[in-house]
Coordinates of C-alpha atoms and ligand atoms in Angstrom, one line a residue:
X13 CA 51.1 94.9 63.7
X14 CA 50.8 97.4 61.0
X15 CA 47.9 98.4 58.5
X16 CA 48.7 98.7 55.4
X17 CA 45.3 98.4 53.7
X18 CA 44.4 101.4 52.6
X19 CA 40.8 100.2 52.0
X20 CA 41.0 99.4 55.7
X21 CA 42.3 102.8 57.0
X22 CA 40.0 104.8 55.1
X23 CA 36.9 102.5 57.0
X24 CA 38.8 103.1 59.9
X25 CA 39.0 107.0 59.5
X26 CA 35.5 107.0 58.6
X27 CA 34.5 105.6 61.8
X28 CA 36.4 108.7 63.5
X29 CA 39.0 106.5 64.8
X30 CA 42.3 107.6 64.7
X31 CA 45.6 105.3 63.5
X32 CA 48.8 106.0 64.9
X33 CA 51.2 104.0 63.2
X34 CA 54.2 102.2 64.7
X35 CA 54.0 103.1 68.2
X36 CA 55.8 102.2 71.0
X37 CA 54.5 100.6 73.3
X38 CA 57.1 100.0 76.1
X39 CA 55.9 104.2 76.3
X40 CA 52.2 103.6 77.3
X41 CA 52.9 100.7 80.4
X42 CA 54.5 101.7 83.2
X43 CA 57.0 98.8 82.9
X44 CA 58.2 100.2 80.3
X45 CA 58.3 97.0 78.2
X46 CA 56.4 96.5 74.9
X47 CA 57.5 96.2 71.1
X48 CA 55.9 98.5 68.7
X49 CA 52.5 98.0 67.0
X50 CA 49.6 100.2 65.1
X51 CA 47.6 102.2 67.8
X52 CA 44.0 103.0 67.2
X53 CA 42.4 105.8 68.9
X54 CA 38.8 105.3 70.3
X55 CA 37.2 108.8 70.5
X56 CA 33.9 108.0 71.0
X57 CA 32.8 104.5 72.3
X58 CA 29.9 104.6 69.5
X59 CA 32.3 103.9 67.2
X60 CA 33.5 100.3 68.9
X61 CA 30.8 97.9 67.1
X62 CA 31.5 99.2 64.1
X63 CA 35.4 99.2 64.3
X64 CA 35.8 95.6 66.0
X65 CA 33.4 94.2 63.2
X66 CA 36.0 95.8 60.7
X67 CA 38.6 94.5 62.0
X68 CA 36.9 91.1 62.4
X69 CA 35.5 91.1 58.7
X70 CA 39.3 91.7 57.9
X71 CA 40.7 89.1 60.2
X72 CA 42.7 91.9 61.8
X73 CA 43.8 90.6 65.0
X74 CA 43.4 93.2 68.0
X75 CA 43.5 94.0 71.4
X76 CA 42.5 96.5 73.8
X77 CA 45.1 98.1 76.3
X78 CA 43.9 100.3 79.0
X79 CA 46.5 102.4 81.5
X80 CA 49.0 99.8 80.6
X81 CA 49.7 99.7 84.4
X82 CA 49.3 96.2 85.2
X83 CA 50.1 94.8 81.8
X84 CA 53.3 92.7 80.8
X85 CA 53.7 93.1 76.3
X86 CA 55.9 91.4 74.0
X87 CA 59.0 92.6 72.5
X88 CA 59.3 93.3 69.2
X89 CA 56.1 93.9 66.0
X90 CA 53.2 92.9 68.2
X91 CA 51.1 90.5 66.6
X92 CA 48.2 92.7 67.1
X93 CA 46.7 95.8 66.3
X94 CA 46.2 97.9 69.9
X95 CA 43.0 99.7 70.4
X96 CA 42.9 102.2 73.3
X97 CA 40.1 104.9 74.3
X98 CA 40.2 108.6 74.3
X99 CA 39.4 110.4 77.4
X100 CA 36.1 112.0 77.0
X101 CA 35.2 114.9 77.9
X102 CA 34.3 115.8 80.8
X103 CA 35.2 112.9 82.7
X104 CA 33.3 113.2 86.0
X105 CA 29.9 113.6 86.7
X106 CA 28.5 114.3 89.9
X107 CA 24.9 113.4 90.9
X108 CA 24.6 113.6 94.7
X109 CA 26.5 110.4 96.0
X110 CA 26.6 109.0 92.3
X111 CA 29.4 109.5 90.2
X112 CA 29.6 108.9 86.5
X113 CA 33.1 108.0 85.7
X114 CA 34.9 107.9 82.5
X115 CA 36.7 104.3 82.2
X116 CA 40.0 105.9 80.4
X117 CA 40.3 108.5 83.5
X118 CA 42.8 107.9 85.8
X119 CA 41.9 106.2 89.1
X120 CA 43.8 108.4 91.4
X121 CA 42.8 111.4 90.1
X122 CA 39.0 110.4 89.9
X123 CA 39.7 109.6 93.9
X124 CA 40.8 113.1 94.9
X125 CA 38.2 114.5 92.6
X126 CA 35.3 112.7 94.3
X127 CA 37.0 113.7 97.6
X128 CA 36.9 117.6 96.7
X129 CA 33.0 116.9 96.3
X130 CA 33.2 115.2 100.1
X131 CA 32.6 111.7 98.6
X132 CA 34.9 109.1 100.2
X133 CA 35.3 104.7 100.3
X134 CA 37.8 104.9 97.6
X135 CA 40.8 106.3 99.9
X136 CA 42.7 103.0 100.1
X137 CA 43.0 103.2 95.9
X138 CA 44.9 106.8 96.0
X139 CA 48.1 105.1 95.1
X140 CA 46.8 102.3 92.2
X141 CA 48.3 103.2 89.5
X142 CA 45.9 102.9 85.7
X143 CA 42.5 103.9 84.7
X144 CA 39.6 103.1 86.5
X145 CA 38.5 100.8 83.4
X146 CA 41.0 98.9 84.7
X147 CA 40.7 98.7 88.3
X148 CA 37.4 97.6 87.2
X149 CA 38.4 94.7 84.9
X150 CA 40.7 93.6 87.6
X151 CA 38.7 94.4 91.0
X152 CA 41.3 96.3 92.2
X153 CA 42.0 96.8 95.5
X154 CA 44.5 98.1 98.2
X155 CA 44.5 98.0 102.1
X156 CA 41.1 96.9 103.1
X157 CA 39.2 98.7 99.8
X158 CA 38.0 97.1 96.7
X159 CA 36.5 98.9 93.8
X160 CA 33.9 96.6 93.3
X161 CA 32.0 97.5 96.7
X162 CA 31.1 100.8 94.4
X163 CA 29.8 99.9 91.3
X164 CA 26.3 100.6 90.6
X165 CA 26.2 100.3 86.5
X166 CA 29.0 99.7 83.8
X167 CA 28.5 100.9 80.5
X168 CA 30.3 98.0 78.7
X169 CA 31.3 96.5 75.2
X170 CA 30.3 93.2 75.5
X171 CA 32.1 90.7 73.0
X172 CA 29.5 88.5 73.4
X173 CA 26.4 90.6 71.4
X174 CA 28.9 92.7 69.9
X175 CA 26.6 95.4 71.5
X176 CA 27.2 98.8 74.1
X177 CA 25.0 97.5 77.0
X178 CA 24.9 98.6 81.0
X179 CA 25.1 95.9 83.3
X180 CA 24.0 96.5 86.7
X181 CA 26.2 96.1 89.7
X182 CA 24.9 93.0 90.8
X183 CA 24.8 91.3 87.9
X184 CA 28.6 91.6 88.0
X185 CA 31.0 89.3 90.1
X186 CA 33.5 90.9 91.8
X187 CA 36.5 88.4 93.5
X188 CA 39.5 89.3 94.6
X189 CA 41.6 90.8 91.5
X190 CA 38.7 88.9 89.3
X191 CA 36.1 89.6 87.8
X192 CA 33.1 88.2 85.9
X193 CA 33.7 90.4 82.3
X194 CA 35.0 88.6 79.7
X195 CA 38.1 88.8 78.5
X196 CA 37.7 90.8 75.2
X197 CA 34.7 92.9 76.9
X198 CA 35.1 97.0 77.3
X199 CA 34.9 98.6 79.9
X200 CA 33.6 102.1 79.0
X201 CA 32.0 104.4 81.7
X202 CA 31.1 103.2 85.2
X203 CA 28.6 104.7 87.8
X204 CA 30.0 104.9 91.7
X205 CA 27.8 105.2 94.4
X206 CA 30.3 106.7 97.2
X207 CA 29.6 107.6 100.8
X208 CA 29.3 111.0 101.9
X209 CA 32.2 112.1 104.1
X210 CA 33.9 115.3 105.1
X211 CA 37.3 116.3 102.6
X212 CA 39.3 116.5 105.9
X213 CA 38.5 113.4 107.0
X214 CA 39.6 111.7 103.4
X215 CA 42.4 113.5 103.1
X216 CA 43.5 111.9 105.9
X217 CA 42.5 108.6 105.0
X218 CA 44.5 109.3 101.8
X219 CA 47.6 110.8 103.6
X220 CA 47.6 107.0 105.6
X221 CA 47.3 105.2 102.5
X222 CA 50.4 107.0 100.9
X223 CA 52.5 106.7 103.6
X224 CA 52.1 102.7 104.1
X225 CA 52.6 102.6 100.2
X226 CA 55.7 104.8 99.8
X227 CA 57.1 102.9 103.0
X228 CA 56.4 99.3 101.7
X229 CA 56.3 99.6 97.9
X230 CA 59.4 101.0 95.1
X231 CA 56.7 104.0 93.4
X232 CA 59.4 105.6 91.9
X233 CA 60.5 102.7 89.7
X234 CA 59.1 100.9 86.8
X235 CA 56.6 98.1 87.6
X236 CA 53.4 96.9 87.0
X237 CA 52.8 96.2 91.1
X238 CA 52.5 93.3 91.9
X239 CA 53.7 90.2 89.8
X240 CA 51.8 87.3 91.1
X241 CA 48.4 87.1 93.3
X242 CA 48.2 86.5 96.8
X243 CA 47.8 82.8 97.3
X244 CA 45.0 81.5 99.8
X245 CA 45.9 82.7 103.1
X246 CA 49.2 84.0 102.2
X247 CA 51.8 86.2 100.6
X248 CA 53.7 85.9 97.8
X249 CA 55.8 89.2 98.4
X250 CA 56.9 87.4 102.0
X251 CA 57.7 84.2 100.6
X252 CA 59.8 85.4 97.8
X253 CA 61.3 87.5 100.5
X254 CA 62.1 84.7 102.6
X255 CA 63.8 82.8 99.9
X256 CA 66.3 85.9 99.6
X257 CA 65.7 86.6 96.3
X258 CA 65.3 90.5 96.7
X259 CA 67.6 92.0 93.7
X260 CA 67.9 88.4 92.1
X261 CA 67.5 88.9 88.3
X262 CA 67.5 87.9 84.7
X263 CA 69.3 91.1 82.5
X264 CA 67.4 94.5 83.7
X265 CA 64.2 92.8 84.9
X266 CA 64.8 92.5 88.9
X267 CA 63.2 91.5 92.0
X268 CA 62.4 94.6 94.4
X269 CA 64.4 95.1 97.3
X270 CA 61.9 97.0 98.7
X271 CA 59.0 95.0 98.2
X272 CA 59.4 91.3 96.6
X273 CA 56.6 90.5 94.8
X274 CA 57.4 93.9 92.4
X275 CA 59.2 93.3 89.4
X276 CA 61.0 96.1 88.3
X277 CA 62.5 97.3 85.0
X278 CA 66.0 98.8 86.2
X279 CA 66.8 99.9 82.8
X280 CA 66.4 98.1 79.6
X281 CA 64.6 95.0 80.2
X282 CA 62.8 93.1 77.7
X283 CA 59.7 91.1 78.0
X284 CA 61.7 87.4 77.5
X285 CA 63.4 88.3 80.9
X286 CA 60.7 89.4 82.5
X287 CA 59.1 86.0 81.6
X288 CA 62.3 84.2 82.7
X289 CA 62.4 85.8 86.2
X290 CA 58.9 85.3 86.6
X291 CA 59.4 81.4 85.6
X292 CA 62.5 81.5 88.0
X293 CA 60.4 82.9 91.0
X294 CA 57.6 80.6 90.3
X295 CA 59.0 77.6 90.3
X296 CA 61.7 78.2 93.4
X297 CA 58.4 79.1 95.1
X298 CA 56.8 75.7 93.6
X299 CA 60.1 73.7 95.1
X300 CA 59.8 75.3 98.8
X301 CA 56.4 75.7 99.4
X302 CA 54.6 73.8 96.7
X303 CA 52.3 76.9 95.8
X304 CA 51.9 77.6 92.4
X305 CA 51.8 81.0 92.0
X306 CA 49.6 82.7 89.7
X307 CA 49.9 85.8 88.2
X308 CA 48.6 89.1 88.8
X309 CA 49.5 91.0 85.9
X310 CA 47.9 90.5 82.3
X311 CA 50.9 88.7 80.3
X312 CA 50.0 89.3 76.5
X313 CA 50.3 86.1 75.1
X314 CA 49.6 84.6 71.7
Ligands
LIG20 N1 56.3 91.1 103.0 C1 57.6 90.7 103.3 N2 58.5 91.0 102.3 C2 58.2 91.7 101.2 C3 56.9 92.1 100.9 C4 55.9 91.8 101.9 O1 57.9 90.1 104.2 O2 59.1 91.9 100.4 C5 55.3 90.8 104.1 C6 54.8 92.1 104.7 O3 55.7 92.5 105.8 C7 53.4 91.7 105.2 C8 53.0 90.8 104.1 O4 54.1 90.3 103.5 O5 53.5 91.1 106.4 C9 52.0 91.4 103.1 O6 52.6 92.5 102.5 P1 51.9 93.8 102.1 O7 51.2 94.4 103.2 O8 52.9 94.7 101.3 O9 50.8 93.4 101.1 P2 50.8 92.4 99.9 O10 49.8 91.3 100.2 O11 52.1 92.0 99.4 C10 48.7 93.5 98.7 C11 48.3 93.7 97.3 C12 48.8 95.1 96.9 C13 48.3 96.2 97.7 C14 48.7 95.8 99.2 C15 48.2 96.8 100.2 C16 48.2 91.6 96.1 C17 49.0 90.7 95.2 N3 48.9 92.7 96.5 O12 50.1 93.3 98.8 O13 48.4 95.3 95.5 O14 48.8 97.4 97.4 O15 48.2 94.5 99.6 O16 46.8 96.6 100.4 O17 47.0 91.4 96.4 C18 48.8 95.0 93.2 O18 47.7 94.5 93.1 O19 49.5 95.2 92.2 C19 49.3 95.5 94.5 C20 50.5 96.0 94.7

């Protein structure tokens, strides 16, 4: 949505926010789907209690959007304003095995960065793609690693107090590709606790990692990985698989053929198709295995 308020964007300026106006959005996900929308720029996370109660006070609807990885937007003028954070500087912080992470950095990166400083557990998340706010929020978690395992403290927005507050490890729930934040909390600097181990030894770990992915999973296409969650005990990629609906599609928004349970955008696709192939899927999956598939990436809905 766009501010026009110019009451509004001067309280918003004077917060040391920044408003980019009519962005596009299908630019900042790697799906490459999204309408357009008025982006404000977090640059530092002080700012947030003040901003959201502005915007609340105004009735501005908002939302936040992190690496846009994992995330499915509308088409067209979203109905909200989009909030994103800044990278700070620096990002990384290294205290022996603890590692203060920025939540907009970018999870890959942060893993070969803690690997330079012979710090490993995190080898199985070289090839997730997002910011580690995100891998947060969702638990990520590849080949036998989970994020979760790490986390010692989260410096978090909580919607609930309205308030910046650190939340200890264990006071958080990690599941699989769950976790216990609320919805409309922000993520906003995380501390890691990470296993010594020699570089040589991650690097290798890493090198595994990439192979497996590049040889199971399309990296060079547009996707938000995978579509729908694992159900209990088995695999939504095989079962889509086994109903031969690799390169079965709706428009631009197609079914993998390299790994079924991606999505991809093969050109122009729009978020109504990717809806409808998701629909599609999910209910011939419904009709031969009577699993109800859920969904693994965050549909923005109204
Ligand atoms: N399979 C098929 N056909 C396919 C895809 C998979 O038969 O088109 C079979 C595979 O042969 C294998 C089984 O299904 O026997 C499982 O496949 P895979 O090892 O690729 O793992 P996955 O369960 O499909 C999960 C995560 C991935 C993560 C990989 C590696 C979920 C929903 N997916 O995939 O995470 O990278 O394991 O650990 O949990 C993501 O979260 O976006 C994601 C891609």
């Amino acid at each position: 949505m766009r501010i026009s308020d110019s009451k509004l964007l001067a309280a918003i300026g004077a917060l040391g926010v920044e408003h980019k106006p009519s962005v596009s959005l299908a630019d900042l996900t790697s799906l490459g789907i999204g309408g357009t929308s008025d982006v404000l720029v977090i640059r530092k996370h002080e700012a947030l209690p003040g901003l959201i109660r502005l915007l609340k006070e105004t009735k501005t609807p908002h939302r936040f959007l992190g690496g846009g990885s994992n995330v499915l937007l509308p088409d067209g003028e979203l109905p909200w304003v989009v909030l994103q954070l800044a990278r700070q500087v620096p990002e990384i912080r290294f205290e022996g095995n603890n590692v203060y992470v920025d939540c907009a950095a970018d999870l890959g990166r942060t893993v070969t960065t803690c690997a330079k400083q012979n710090l490993g557990g995190m080898e199985g998340l070289i090839g997730v793609p997002g910011s580690v706010g995100g891998a947060l929020r969702m638990n990520a978690g590849a080949y036998g690693t989970q994020i979760g395992t790490y986390v010692r403290e989260v410096k978090v927005y909580r919607a609930a107090t309205g308030q910046i507050e650190i939340l200890r490890g264990a006071e958080i729930n990690f599941e699989y590709r769950h976790t216990s934040f609320a919805l409309d909390d922000i993520m906003l600097s995380v501390r890691l606790e990470l296993p010594s181990k020699p570089y040589s030894e991650i690097l290798q770990g890493i090198r595994i990692c990439n192979e497996k992915r590049r040889a199971s999973q399309p990296l060079n296409q547009k996707s938000a990985g995978c579509i729908f969650k694992n159900p209990p005990g088995g695999s939504a990629g095989r079962m889509i698989d086994e109903l031969g609906l690799k390169g079965h599609h709706v428009g631009d928004a197609r079914v993998s053929d390299r790994h079924a349970n991606f999505f991809i955008n093969a050109g122009h696709a729009s978020a109504a198709e990717m809806l409808e192939l998701i629909a599609d899927v999910r209910r011939r999956v419904r009709e031969r295995y009577g699993v109800e598939l859920e969904e693994e990436v965050i549909v923005w809905k109204q």
